[in-house]
XYZ file of N, CA and C in Angstrom:
591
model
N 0.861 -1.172 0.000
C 0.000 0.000 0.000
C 0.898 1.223 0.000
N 0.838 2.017 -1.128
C 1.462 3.227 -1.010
C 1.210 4.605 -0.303
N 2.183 5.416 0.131
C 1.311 6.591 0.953
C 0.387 7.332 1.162
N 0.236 7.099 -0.401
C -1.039 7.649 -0.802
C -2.416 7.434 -0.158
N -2.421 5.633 -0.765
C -3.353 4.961 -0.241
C -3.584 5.088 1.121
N -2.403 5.040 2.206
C -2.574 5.456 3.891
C -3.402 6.356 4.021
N -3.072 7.595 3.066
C -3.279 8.691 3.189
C -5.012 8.571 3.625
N -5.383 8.244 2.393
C -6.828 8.426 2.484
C -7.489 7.610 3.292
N -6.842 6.818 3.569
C -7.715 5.149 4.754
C -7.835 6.188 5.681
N -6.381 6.645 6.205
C -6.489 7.468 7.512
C -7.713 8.464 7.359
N -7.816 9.210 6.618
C -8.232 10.494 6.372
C -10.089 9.812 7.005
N -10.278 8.933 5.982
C -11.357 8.146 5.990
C -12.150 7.926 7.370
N -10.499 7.349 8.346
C -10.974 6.783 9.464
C -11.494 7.797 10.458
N -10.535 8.251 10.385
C -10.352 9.530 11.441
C -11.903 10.705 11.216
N -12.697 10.349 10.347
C -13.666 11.598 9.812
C -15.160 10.701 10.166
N -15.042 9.559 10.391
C -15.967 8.831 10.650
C -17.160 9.629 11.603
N -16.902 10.118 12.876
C -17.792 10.150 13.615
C -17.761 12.214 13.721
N -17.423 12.522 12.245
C -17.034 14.128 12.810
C -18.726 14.988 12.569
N -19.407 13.661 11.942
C -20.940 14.409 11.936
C -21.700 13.952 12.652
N -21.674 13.744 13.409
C -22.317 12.673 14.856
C -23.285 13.779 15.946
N -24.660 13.631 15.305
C -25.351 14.436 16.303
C -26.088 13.179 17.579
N -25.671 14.104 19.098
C -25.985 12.615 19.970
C -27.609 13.129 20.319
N -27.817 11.647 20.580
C -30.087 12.347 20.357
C -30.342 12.725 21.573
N -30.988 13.298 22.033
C -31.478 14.383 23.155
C -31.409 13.425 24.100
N -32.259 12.088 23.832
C -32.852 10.914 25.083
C -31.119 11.092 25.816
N -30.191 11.442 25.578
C -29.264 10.683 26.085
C -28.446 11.842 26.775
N -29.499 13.099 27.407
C -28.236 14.395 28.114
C -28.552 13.468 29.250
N -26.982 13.998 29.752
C -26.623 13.279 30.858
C -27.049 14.139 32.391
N -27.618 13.928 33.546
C -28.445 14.839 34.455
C -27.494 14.777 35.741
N -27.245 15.828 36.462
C -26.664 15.712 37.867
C -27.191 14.701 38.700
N -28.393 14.169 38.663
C -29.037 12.954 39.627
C -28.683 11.698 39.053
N -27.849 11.811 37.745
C -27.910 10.241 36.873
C -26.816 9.398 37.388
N -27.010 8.179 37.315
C -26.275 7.295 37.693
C -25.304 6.530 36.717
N -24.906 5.560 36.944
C -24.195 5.094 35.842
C -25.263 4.091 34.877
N -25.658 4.256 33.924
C -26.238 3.831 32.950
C -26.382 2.611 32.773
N -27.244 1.147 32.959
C -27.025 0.058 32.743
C -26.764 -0.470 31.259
N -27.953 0.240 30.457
C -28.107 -0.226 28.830
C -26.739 0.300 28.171
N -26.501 -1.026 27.207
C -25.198 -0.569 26.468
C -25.451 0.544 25.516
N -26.495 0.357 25.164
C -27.418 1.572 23.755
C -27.007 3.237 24.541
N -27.564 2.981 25.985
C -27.314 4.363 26.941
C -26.006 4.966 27.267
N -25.120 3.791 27.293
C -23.994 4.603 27.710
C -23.027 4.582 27.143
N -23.360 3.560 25.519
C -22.575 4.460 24.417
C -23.106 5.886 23.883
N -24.386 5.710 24.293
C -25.026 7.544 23.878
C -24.427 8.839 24.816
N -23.932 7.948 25.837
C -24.162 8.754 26.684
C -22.386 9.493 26.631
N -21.491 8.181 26.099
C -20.146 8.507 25.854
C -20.040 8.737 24.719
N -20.912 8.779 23.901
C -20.284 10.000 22.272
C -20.866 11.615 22.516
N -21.738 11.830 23.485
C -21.927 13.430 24.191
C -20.249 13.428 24.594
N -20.171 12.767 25.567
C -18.921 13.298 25.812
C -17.480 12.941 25.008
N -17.632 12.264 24.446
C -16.687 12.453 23.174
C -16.713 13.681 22.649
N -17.876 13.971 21.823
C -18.071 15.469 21.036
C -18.302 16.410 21.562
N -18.396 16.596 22.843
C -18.331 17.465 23.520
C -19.554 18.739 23.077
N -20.505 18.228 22.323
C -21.369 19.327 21.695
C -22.224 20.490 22.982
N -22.277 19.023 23.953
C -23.821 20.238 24.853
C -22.964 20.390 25.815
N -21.880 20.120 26.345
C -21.103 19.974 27.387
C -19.685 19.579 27.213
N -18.622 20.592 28.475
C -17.337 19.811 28.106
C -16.924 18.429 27.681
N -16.125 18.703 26.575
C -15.920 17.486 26.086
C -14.902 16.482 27.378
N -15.011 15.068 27.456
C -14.131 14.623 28.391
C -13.787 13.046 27.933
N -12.772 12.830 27.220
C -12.628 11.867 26.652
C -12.550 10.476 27.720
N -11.880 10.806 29.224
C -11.712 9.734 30.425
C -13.465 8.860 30.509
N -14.026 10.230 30.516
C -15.757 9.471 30.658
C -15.620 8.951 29.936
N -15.634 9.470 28.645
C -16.462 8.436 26.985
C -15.604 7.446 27.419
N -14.372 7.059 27.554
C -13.993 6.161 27.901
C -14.495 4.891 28.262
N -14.921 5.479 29.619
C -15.496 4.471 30.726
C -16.553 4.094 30.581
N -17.353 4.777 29.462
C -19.123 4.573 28.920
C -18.755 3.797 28.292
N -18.079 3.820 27.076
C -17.434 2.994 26.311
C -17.127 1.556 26.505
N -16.118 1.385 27.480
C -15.944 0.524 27.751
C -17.102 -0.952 28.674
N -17.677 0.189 29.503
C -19.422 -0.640 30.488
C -20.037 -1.182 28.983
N -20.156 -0.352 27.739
C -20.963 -0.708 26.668
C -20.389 -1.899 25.917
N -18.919 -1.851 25.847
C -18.097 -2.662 24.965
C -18.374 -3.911 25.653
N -18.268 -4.035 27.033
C -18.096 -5.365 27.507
C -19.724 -6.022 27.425
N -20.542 -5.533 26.880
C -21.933 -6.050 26.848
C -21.968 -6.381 25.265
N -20.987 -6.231 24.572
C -20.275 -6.388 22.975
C -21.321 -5.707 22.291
N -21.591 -4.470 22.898
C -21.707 -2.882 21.617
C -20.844 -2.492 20.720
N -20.962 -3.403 19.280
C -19.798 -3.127 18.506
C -19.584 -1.873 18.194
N -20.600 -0.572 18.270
C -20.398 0.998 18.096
C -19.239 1.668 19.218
N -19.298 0.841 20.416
C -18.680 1.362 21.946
C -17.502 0.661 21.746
N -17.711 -0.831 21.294
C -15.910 -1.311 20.803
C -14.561 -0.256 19.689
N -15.979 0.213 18.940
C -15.002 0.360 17.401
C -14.550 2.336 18.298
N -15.423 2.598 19.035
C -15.334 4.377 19.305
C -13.507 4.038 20.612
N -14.027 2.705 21.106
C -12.665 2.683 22.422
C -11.644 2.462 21.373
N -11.350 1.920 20.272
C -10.375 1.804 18.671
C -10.311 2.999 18.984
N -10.788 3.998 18.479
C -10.769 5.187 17.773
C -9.789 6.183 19.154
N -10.446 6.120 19.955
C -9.445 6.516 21.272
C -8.385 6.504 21.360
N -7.974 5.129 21.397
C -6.501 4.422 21.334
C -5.855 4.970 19.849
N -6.424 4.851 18.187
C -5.720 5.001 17.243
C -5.435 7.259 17.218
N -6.516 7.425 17.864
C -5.786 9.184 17.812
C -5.471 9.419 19.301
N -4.874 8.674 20.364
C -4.528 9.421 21.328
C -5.308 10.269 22.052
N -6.352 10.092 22.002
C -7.871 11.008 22.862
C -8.020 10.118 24.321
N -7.379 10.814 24.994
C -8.068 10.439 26.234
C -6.958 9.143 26.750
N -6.211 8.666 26.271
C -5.376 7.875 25.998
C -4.097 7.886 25.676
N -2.977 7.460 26.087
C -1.818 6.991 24.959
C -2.075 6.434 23.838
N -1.811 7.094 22.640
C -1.841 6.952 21.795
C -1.025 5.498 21.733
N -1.706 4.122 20.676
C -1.705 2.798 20.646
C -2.027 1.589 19.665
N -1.591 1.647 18.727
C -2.911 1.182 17.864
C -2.589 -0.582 18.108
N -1.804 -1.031 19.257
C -1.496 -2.666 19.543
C -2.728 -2.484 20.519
N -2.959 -1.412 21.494
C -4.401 -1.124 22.264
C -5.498 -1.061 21.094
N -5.751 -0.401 20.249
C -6.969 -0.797 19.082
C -7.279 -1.906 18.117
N -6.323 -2.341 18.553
C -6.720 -3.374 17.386
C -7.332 -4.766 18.127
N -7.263 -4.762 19.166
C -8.420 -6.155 19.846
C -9.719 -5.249 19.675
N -9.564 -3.896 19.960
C -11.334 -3.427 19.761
C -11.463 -3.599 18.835
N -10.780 -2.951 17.867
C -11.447 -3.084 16.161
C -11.838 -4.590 15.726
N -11.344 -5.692 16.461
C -11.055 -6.920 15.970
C -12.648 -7.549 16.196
N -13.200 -7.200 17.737
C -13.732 -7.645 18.218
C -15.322 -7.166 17.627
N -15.285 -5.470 16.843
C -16.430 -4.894 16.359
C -16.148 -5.360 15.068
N -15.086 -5.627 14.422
C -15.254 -6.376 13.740
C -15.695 -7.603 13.376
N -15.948 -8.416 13.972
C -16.549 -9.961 14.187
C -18.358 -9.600 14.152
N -18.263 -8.629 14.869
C -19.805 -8.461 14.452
C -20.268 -7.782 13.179
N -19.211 -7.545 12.249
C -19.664 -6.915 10.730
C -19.609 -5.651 10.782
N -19.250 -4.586 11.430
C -18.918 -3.495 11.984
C -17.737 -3.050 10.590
N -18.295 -2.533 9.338
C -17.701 -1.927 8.533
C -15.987 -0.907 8.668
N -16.676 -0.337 9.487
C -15.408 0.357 9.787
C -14.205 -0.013 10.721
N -14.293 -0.704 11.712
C -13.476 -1.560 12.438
C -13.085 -2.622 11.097
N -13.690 -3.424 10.665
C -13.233 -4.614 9.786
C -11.726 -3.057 8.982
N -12.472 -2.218 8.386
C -11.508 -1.512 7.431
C -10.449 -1.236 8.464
N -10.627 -0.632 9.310
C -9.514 0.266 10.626
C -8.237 -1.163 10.849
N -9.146 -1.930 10.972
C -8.117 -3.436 11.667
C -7.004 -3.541 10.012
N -8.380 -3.570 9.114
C -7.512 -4.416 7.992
C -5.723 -3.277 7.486
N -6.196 -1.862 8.003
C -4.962 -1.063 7.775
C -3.895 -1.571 8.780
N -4.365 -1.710 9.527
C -3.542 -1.996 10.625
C -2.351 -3.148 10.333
N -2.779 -4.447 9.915
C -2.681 -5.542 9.721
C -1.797 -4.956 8.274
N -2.424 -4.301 7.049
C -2.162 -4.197 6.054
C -0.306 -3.122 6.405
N -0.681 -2.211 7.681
C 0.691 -1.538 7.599
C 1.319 -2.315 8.386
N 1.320 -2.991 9.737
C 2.213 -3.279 10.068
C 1.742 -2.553 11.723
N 0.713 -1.969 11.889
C 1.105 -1.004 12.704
C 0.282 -1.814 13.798
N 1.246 -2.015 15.229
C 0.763 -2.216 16.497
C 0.620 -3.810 16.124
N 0.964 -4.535 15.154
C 0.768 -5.701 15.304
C 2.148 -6.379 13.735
N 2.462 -7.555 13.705
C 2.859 -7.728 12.892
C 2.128 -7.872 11.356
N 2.985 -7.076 10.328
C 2.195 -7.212 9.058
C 1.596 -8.757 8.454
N 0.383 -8.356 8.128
C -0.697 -9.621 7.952
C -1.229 -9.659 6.077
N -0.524 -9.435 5.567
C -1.540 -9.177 4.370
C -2.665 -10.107 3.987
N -2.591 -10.669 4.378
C -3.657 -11.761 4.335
C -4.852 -11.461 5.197
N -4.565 -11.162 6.564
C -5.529 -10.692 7.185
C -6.235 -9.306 6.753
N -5.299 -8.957 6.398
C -5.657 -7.275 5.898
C -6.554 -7.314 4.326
N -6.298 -8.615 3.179
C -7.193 -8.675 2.751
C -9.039 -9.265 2.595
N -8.895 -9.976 3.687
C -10.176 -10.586 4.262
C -10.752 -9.672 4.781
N -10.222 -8.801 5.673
C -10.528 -7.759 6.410
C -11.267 -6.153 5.128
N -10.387 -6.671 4.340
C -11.147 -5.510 3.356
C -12.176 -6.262 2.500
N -11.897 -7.179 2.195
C -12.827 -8.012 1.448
C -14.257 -7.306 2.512
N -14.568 -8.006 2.800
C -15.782 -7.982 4.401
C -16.204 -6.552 4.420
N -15.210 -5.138 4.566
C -15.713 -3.823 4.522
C -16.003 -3.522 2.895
N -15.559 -4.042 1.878
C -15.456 -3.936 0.548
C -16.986 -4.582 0.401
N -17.569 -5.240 0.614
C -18.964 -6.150 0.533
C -20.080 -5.384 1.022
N -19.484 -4.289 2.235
C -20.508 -3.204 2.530
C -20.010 -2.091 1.726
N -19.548 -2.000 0.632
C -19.227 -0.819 -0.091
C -18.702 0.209 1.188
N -17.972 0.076 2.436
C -17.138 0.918 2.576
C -15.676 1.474 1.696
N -15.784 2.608 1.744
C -15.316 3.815 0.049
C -13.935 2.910 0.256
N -13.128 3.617 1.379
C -11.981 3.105 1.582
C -11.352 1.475 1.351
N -12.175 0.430 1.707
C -12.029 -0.642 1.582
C -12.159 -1.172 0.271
N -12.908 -0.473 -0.364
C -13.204 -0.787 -1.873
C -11.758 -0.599 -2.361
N -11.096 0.842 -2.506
C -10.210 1.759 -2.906
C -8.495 0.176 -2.692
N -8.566 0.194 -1.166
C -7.562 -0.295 -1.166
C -7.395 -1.773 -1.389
N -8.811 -2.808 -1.253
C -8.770 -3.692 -2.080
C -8.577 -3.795 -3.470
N -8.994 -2.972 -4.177
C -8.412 -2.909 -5.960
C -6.996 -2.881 -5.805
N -6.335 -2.191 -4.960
C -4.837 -1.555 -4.595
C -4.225 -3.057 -4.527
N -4.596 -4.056 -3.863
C -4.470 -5.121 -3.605
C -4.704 -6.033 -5.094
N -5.654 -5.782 -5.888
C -5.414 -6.822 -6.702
C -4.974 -5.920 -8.077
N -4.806 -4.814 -8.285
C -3.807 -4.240 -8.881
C -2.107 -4.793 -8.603
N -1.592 -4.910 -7.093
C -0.396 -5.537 -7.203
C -0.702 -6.799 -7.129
N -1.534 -7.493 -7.014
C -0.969 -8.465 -6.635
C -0.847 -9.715 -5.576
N -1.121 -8.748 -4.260
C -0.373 -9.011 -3.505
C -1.466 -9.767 -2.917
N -0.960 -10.978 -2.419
C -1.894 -12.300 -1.556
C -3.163 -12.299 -2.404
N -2.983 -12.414 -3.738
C -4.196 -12.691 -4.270
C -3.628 -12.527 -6.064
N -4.249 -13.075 -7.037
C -3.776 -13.214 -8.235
C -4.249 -11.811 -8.753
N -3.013 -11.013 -9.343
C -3.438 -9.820 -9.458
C -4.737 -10.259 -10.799
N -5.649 -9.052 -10.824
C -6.689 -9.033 -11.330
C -7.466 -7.634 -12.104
N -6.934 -7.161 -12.968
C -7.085 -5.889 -13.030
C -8.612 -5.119 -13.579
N -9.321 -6.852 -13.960
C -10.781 -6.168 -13.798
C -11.618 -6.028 -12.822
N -11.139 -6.917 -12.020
C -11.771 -6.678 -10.657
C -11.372 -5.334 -9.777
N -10.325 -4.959 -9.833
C -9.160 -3.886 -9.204
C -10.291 -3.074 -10.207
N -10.509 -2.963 -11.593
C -11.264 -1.760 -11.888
C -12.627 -1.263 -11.420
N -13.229 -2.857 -11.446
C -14.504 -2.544 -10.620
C -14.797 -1.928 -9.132
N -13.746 -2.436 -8.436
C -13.417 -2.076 -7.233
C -13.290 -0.624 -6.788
N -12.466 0.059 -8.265
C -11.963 1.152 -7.885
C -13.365 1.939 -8.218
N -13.971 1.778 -9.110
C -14.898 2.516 -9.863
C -16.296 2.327 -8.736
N -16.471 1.272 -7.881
C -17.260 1.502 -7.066
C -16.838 2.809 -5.703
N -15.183 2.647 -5.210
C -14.731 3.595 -4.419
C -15.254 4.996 -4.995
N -14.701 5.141 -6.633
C -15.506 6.399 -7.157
C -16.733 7.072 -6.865
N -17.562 5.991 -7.100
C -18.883 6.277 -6.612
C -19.588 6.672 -5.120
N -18.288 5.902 -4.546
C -18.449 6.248 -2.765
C -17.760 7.734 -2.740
N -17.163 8.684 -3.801
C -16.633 9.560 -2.823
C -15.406 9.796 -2.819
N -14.122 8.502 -2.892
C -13.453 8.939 -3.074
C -12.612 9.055 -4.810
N -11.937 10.376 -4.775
C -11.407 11.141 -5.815
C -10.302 10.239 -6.381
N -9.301 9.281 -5.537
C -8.112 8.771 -6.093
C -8.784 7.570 -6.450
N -9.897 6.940 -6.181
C -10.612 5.959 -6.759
C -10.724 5.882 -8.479
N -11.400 7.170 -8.333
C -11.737 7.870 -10.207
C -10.757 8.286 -10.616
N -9.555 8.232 -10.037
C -8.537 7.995 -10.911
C -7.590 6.801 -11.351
N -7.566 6.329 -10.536
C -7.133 4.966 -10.284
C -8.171 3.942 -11.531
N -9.438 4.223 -11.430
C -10.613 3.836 -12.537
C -9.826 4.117 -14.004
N -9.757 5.422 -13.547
C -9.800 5.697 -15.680
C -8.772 5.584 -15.757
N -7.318 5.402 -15.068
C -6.003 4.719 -15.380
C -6.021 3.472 -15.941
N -6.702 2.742 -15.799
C -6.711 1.365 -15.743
C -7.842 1.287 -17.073
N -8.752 1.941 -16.775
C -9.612 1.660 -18.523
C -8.779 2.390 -19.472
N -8.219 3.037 -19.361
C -7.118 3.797 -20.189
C -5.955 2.538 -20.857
N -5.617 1.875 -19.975
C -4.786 1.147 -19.932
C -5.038 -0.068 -20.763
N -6.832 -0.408 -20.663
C -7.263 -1.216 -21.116
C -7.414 -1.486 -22.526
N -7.972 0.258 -22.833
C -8.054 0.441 -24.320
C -7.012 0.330 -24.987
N -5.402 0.409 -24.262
C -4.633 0.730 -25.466
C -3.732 -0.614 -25.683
């Protein structure tokens, strides 16, 4: 995977939750207690993640997070990832994110499956997996997540743990297009370009 490609996974990952309005049911009250439902106190830890109605405090979302994760809220698994991979609230870690991502991943959790498969795919916080890293995109690639599409073609463009394939790599890319991203539609008409001549 070239820098490029990082480039945008990251970009991808990291933007996930930056439009995240949290629903009213879930302001948190001076009389409230600690929340039993996992639904509640992952709601209750992306308020304080985003800090929209109230200081933001990443230690809480944390700890909401985590009461939610262990009831296997794959939304509260993949947000304690997200903690650990930008250093919020945390030492920054991504050998700490990647059992969450792993674990919201198992439940089909699009973006964890993609987050893990970079992980695996760079090397980072765990030893490089390409193999894992293409199953892992395969799986987010099947929910048309943009990114997973993008860097699976990337994958059978080289090659790599899989017989390169360059109509599939086109289809692949040309669906990323359609999701959004820009190096997709180019990566597309490189390759039909390539085709015609």
């Amino acid at each position: 995977m070239n820098t490029k490609s990082r480039l945008i996974a990251t970009l991808l990952a990291l933007n996930v939750y930056a439009g995240f309005t949290a629903p009213a049911y879930a302001q948190p009250t001076a009389t409230a207690t600690t929340p039993s439902s996992s639904q509640t106190q992952f709601d209750l830890g992306m308020l304080y993640y985003g800090g929209a109605n109230f200081p933001q405090n990443f230690v809480k979302a944390r700890t909401l997070f985590e009461l939610a994760a262990a009831q296997h809220h794959a939304e509260a698994q993949y947000m304690l990832a997200l903690l650990y991979l930008n250093g919020e609230g945390v030492t920054q870690s991504f050998s700490q994110a990647l059992p969450w991502l792993e674990k919201a991943a198992e439940q089909g959790h699009a973006s964890a499956q993609y987050n893990a498969a970079i992980l695996y795919d760079m090397g980072d916080g765990t030893e490089q997996d390409l193999h894992k890293a293409f199953e892992l995109y395969t799986k987010a690639a099947e929910q048309n997540f943009p990114g997973a599409l993008f860097n699976l073609a990337t994958m059978y463009v080289k090659g790599e743990v899989v017989q390169q394939d360059l109509q599939r790599a086109q289809d692949l890319f040309l669906k990323a297009c359609e999701q959004g991203v820009a190096a997709g539609c180019q990566e597309y008409e490189k390759l039909l370009l390539n085709t015609e001549n």
